[in-house]
Short mmCIF file of N, CA and C in Angstrom, two decimals:
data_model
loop_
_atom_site.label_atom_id
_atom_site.label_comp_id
_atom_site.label_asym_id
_atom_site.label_seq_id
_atom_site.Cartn_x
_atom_site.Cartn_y
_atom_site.Cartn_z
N UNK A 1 38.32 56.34 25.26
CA UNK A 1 37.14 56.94 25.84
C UNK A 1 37.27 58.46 25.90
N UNK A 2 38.20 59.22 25.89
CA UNK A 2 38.67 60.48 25.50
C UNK A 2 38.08 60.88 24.85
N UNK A 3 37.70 60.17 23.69
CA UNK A 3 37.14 61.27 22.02
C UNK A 3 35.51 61.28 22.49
N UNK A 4 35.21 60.85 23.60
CA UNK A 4 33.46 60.42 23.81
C UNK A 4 33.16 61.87 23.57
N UNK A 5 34.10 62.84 25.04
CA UNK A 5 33.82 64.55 25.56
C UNK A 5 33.28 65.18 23.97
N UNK A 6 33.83 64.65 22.81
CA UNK A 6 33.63 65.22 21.26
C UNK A 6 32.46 65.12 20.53
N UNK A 7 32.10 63.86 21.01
CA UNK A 7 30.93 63.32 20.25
C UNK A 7 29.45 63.63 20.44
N UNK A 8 28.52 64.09 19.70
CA UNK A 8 26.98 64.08 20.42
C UNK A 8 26.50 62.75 20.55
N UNK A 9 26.70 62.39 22.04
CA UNK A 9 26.62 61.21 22.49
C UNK A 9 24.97 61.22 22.43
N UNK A 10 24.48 62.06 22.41
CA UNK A 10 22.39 62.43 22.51
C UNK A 10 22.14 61.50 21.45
N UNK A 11 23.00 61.81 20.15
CA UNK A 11 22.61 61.38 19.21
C UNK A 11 22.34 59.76 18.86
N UNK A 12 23.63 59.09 19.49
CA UNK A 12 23.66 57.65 19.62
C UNK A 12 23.28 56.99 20.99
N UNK A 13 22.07 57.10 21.43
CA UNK A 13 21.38 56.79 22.43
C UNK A 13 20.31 55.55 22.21
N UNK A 14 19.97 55.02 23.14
CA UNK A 14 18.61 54.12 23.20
C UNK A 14 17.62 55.13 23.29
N UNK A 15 17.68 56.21 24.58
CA UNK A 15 16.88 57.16 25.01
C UNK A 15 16.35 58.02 23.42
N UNK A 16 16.75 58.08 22.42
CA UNK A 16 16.85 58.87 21.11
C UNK A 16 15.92 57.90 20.62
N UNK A 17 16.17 56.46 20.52
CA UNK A 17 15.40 55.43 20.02
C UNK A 17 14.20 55.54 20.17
N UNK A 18 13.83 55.45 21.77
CA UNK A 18 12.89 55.05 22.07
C UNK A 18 11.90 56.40 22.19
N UNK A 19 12.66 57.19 22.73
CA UNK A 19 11.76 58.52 22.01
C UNK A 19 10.66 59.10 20.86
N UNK A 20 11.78 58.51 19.44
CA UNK A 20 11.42 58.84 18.31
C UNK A 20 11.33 57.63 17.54
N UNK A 21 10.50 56.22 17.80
CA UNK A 21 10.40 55.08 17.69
C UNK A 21 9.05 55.12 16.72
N UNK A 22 8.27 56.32 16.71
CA UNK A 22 7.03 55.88 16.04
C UNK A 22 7.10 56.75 15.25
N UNK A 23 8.24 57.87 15.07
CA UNK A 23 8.25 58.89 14.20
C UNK A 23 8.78 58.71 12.80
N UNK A 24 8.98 59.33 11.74
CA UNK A 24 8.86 59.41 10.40
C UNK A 24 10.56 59.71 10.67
N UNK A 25 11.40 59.67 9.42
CA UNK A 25 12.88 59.70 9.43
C UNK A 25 12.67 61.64 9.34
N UNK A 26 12.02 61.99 8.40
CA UNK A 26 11.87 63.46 8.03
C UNK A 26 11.03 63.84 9.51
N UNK A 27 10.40 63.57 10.34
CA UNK A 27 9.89 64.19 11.64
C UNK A 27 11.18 64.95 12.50
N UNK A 28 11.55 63.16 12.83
CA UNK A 28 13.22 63.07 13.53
C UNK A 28 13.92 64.00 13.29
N UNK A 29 14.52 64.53 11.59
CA UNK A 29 15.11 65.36 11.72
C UNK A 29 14.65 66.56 11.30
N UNK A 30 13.36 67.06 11.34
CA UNK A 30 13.04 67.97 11.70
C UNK A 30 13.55 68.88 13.16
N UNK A 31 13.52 67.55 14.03
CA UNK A 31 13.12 68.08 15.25
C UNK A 31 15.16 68.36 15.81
N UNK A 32 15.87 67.86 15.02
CA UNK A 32 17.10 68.15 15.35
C UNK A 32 17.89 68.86 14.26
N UNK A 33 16.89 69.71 13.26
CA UNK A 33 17.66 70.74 12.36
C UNK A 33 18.24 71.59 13.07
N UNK A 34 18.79 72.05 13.82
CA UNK A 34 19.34 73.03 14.43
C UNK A 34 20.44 72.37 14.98
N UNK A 35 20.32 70.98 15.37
CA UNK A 35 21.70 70.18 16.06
C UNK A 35 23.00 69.65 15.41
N UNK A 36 23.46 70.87 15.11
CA UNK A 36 24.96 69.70 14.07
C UNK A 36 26.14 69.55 14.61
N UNK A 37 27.14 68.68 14.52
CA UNK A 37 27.79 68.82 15.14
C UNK A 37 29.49 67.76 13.68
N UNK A 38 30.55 68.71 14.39
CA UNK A 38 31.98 68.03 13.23
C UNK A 38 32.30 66.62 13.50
N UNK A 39 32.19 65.80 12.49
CA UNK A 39 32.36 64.90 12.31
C UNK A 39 34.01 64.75 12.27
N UNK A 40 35.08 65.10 13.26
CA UNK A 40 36.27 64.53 13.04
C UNK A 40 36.36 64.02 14.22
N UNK A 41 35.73 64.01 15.58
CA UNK A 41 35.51 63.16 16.09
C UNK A 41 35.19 61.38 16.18
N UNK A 42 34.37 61.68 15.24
CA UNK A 42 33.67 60.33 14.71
C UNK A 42 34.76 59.99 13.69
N UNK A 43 35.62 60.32 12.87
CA UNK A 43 36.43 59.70 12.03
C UNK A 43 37.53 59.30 13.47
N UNK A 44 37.65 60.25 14.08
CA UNK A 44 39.24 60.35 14.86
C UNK A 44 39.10 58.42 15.79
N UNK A 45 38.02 58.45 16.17
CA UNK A 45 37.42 57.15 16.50
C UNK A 45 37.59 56.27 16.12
N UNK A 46 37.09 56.01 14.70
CA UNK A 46 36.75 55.02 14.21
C UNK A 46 38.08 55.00 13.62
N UNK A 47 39.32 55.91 13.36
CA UNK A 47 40.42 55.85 12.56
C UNK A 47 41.55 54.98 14.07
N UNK A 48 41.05 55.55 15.22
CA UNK A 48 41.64 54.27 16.70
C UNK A 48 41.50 53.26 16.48
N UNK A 49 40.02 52.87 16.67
CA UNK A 49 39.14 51.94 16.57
C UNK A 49 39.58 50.86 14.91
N UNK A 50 40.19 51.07 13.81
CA UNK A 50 40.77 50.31 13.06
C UNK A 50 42.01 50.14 13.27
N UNK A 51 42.92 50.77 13.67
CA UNK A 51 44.15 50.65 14.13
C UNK A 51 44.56 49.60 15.06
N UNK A 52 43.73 49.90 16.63
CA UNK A 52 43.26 48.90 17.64
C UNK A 52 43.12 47.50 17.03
N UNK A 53 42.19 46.99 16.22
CA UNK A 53 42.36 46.18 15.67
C UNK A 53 43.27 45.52 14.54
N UNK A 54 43.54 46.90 14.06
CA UNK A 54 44.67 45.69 12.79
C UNK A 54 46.07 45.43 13.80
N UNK A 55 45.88 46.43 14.99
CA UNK A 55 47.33 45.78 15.68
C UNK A 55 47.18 44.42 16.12
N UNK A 56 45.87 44.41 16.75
CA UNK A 56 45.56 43.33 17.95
C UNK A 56 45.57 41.71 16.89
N UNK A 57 44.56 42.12 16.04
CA UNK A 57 44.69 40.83 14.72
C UNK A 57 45.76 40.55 14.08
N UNK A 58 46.77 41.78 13.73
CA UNK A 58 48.20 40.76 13.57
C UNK A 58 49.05 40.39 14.42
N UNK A 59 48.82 40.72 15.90
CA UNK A 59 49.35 40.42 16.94
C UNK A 59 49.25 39.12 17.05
N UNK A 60 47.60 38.72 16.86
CA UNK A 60 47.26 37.48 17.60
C UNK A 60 47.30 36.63 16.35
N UNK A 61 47.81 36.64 14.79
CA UNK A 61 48.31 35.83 13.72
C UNK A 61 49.56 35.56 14.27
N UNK A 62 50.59 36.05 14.96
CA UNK A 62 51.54 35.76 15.13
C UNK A 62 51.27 34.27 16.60
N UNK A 63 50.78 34.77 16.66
CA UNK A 63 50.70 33.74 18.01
C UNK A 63 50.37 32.17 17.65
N UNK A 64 50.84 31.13 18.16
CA UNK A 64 50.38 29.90 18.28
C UNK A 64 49.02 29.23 18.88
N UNK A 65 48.56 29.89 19.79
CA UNK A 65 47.63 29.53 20.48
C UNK A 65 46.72 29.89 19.92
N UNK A 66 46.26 31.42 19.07
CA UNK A 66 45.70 31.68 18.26
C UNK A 66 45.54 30.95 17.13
N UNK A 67 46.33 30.43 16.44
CA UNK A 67 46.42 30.28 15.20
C UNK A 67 45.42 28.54 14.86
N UNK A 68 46.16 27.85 16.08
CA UNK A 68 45.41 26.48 16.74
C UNK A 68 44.24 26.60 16.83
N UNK A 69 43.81 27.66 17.65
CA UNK A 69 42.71 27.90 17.86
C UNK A 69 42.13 27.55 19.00
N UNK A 70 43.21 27.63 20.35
CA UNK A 70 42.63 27.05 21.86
C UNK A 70 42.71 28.47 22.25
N UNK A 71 43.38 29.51 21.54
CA UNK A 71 43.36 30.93 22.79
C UNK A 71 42.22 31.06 23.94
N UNK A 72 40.97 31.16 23.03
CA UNK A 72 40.07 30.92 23.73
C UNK A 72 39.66 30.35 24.96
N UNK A 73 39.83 28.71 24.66
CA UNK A 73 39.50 27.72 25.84
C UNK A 73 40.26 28.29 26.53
N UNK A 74 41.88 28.67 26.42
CA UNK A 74 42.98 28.84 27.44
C UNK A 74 42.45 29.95 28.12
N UNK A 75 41.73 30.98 27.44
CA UNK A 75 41.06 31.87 27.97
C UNK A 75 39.96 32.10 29.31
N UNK A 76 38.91 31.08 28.26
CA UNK A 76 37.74 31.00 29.31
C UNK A 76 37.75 29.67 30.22
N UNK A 77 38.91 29.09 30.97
CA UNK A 77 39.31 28.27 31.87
C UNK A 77 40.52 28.55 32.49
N UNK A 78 41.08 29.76 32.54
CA UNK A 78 41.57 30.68 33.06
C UNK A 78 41.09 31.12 34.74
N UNK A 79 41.41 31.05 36.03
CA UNK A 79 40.73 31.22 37.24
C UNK A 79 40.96 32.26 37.27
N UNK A 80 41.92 32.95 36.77
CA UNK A 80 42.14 34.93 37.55
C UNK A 80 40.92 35.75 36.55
N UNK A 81 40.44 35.43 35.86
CA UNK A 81 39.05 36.35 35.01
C UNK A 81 37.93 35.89 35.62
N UNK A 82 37.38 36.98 36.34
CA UNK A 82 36.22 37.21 36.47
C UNK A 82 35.01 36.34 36.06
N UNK A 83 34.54 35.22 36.23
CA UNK A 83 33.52 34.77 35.66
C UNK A 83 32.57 35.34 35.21
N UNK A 84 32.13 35.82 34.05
CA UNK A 84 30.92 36.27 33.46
C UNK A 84 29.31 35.85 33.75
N UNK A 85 28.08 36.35 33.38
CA UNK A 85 26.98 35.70 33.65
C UNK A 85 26.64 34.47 33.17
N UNK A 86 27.29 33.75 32.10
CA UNK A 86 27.04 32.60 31.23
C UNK A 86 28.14 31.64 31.97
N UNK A 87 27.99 30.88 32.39
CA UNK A 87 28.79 29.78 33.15
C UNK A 87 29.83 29.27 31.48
N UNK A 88 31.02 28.91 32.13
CA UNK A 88 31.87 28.71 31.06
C UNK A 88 31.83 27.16 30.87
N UNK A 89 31.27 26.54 31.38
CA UNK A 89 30.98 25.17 30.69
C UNK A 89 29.84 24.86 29.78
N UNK A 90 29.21 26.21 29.99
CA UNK A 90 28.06 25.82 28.88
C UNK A 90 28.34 25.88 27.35
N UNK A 91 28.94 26.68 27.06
CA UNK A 91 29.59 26.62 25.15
C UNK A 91 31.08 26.18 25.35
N UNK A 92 31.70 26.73 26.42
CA UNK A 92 33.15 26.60 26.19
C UNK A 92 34.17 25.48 26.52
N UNK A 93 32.96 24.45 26.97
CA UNK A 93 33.68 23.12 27.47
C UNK A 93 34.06 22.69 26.28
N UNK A 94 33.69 22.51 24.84
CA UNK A 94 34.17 21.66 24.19
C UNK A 94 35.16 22.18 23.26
N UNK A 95 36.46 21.48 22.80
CA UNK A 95 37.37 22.21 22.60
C UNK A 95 36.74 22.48 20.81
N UNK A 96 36.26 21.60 19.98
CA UNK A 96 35.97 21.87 18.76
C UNK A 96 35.06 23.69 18.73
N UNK A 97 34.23 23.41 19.66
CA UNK A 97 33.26 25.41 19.59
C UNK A 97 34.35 26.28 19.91
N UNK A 98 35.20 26.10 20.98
CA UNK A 98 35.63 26.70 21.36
C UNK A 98 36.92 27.19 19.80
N UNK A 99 37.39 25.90 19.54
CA UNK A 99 38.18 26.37 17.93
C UNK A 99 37.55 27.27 16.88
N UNK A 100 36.00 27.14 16.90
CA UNK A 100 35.14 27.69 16.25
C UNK A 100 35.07 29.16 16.35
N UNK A 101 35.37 29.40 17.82
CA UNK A 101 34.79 30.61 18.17
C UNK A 101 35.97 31.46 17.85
N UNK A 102 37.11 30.80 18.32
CA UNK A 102 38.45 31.70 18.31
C UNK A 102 38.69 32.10 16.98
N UNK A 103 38.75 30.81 16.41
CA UNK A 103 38.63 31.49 14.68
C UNK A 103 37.48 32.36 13.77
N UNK A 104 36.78 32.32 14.22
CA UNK A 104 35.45 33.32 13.91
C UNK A 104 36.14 34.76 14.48
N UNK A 105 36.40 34.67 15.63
CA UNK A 105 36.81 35.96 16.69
C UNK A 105 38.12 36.39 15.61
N UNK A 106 39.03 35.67 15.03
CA UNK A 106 40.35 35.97 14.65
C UNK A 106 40.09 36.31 12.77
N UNK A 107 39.42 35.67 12.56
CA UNK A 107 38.71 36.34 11.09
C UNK A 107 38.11 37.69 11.36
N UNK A 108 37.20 37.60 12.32
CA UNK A 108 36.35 39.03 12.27
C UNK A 108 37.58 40.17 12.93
N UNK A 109 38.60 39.67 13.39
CA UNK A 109 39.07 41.16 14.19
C UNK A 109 40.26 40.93 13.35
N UNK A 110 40.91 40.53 12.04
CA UNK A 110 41.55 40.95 10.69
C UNK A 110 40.72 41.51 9.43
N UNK A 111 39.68 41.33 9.47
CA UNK A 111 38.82 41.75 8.52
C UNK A 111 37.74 42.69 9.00
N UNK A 112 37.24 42.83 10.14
CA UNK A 112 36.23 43.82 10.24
C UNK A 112 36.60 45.19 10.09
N UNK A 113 37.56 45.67 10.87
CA UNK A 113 38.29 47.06 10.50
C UNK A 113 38.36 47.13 9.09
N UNK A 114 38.48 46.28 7.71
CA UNK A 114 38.25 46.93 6.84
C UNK A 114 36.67 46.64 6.39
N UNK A 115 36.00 45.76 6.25
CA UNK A 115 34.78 46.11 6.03
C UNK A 115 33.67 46.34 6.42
N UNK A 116 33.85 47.27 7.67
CA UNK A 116 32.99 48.29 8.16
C UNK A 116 32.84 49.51 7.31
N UNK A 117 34.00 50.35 6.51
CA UNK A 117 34.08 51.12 5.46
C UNK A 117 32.99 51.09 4.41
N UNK A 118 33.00 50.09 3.72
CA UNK A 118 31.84 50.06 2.25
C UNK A 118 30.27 49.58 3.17
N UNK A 119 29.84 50.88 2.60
CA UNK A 119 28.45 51.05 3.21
C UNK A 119 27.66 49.24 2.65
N UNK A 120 28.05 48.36 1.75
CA UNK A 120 27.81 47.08 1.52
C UNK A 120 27.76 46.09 2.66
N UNK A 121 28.81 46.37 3.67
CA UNK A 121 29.26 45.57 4.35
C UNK A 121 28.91 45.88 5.57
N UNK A 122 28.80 47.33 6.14
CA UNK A 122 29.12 48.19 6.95
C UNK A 122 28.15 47.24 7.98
N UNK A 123 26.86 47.16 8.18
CA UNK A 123 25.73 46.82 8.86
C UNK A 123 26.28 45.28 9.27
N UNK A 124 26.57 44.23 8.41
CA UNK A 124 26.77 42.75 8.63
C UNK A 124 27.90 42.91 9.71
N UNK A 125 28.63 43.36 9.29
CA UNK A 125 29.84 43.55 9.96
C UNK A 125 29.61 44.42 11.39
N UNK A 126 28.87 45.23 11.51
CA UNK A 126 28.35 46.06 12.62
C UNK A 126 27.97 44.66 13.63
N UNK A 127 26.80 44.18 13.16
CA UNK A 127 25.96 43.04 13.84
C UNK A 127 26.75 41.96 14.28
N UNK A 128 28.37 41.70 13.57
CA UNK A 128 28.57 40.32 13.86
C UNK A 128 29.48 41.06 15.04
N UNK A 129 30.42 42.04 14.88
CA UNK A 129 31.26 42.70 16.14
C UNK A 129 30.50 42.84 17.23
N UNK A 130 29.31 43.30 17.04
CA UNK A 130 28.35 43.79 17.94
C UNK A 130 28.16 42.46 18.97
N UNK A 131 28.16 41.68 18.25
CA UNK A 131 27.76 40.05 19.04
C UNK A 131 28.91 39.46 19.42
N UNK A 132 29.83 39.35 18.95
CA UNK A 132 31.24 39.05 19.47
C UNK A 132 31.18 39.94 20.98
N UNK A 133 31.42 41.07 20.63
CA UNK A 133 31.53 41.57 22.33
C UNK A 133 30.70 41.78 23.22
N UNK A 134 29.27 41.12 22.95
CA UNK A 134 28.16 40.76 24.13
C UNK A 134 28.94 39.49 24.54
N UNK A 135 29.26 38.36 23.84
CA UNK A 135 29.55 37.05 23.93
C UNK A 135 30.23 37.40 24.99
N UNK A 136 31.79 38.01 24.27
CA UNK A 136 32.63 38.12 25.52
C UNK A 136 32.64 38.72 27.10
N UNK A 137 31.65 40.09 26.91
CA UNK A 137 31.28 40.84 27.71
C UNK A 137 30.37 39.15 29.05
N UNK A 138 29.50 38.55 28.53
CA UNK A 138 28.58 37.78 28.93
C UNK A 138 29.58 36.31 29.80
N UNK A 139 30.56 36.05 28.79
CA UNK A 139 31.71 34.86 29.15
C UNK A 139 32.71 35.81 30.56
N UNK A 140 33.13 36.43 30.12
CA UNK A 140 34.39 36.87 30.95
C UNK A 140 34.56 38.37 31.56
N UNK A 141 33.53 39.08 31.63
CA UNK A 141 33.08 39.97 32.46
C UNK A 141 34.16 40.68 32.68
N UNK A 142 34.30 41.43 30.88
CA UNK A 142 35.58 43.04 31.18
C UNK A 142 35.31 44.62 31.21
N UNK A 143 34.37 44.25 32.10
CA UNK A 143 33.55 45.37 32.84
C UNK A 143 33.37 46.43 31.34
N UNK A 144 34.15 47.73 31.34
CA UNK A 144 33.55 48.24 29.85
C UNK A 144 34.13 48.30 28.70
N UNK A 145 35.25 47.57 28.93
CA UNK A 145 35.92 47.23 27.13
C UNK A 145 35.00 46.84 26.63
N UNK A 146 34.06 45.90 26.53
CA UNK A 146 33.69 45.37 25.15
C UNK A 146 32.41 46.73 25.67
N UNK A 147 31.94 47.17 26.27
CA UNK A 147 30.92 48.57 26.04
C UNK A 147 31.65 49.80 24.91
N UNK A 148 32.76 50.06 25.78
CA UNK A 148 33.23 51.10 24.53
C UNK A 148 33.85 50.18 23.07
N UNK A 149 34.03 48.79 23.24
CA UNK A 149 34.29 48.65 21.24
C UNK A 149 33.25 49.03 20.50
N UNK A 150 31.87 48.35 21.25
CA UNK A 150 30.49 48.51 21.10
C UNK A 150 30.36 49.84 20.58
N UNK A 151 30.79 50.99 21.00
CA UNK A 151 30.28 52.40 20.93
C UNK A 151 31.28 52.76 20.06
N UNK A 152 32.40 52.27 19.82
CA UNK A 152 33.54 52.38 18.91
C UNK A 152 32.92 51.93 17.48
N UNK A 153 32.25 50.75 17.53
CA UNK A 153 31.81 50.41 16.16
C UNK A 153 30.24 51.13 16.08
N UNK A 154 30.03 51.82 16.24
CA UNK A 154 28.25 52.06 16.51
C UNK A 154 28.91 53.46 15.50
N UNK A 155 29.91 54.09 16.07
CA UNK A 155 30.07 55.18 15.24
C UNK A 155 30.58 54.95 14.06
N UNK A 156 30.57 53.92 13.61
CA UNK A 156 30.60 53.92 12.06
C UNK A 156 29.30 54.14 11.31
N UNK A 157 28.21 54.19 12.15
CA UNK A 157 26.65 54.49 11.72
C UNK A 157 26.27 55.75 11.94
N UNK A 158 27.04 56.45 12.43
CA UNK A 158 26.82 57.65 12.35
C UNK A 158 27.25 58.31 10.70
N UNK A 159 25.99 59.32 10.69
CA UNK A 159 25.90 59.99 8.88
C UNK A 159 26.28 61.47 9.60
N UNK A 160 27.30 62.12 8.53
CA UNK A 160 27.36 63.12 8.55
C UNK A 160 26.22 64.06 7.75
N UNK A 161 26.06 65.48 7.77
CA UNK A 161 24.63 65.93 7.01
C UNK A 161 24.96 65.77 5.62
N UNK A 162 25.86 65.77 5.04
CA UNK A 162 25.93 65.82 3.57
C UNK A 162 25.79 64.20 2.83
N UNK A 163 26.43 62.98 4.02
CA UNK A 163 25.80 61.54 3.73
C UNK A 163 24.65 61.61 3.63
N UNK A 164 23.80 62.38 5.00
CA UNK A 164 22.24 62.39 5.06
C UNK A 164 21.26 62.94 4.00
N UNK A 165 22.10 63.97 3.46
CA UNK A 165 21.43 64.62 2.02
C UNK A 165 21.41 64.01 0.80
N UNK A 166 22.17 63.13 0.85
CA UNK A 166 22.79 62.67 -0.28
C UNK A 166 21.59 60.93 0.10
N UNK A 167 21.42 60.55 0.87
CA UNK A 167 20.48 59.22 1.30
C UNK A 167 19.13 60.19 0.72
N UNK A 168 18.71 61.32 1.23
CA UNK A 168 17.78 61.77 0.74
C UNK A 168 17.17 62.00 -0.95
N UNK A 169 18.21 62.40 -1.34
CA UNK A 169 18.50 62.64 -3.15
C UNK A 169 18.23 61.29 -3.76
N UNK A 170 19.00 59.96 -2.89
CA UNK A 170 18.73 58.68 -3.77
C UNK A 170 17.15 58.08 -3.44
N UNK A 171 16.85 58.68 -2.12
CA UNK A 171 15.46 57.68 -1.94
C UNK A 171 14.51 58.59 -2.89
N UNK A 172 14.73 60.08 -3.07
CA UNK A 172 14.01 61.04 -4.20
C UNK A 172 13.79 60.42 -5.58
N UNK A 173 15.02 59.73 -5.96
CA UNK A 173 15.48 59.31 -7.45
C UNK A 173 14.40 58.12 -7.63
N UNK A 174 14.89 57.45 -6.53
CA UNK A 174 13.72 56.15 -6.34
C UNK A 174 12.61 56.35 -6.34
N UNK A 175 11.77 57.15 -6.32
CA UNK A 175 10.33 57.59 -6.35
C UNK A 175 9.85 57.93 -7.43
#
């Protein structure tokens, strides 16, 4: 949460969204030509933010419980965590979803750190992390870890101006 003080947090807002929700992409950045800001922040992030994970995913290959695929259940039937807003008997009673989930969770956090990179992938992969840590956020209530992974992977959508020029040149070509 350190590298946040770096970042133009204005930029990755709802408040930004909903603002400029009916406006044109060329309006938008009209109205923030003057706002730039160094993108080694946003690498320095997202270069944590893959690390974080390739540790945590070969951490949890090594493990048994992982690998089975009960981490989970052992997880969310656990009494010292916080109960979340979603009661844990509603998905997590049965041990087959619950295998489902852990292994979904253990694929996506060995593989998402790399294909968030190729702008191909970047978005699918955005959406499925993105939902993984509402799930968890919703199950087991870890107050703002899964907020900052959230904001950890969001800055992989951030364009620097010369990406942005360069999106401009191809939608030109296309015309």
């Amino acid at each position: 949460a350190f590298l946040l003080m770096f970042m133009p947090l204005h930029r990755l807002s709802i408040f930004e969204w909903r603002e400029f929700r009916g406006i044109s992409t060329a309006e938008r950045e009209e109205h923030f030509a003057d706002d730039s800001w160094p993108m080694w922040p946003f690498r320095l992030f997202q270069l944590q933010t893959c690390i974080m994970f390739l540790g945590t995913g070969l951490d949890k290959l090594s493990l048994e419980v992982w690998r089975d695929g009960t981490a989970l259940y052992h997880i969310f039937h656990k009494r010292t965590h916080y109960p979340g807003i979603i009661p844990v008997h509603f998905l997590q009673n049965h041990l087959a979803i619950t295998r489902f989930q852990t292994w979904v969770w253990l694929v996506l956090e060995n593989v998402g750190w790399i294909l968030i990179w190729p702008s191909r992938t970047r978005w699918i992969t955005y959406v499925l992390m993105v939902l993984v840590h509402v799930k968890l956020d919703l199950v087991l209530k870890t107050h703002c870890f899964q907020w900052l992974c959230i904001l950890a992977w969001t800055s992989f959508l951030a364009k620097s101006s010369s990406e942005t020029s360069d999106d401009e040149e191809e939608e030109e070509e296309d015309d």
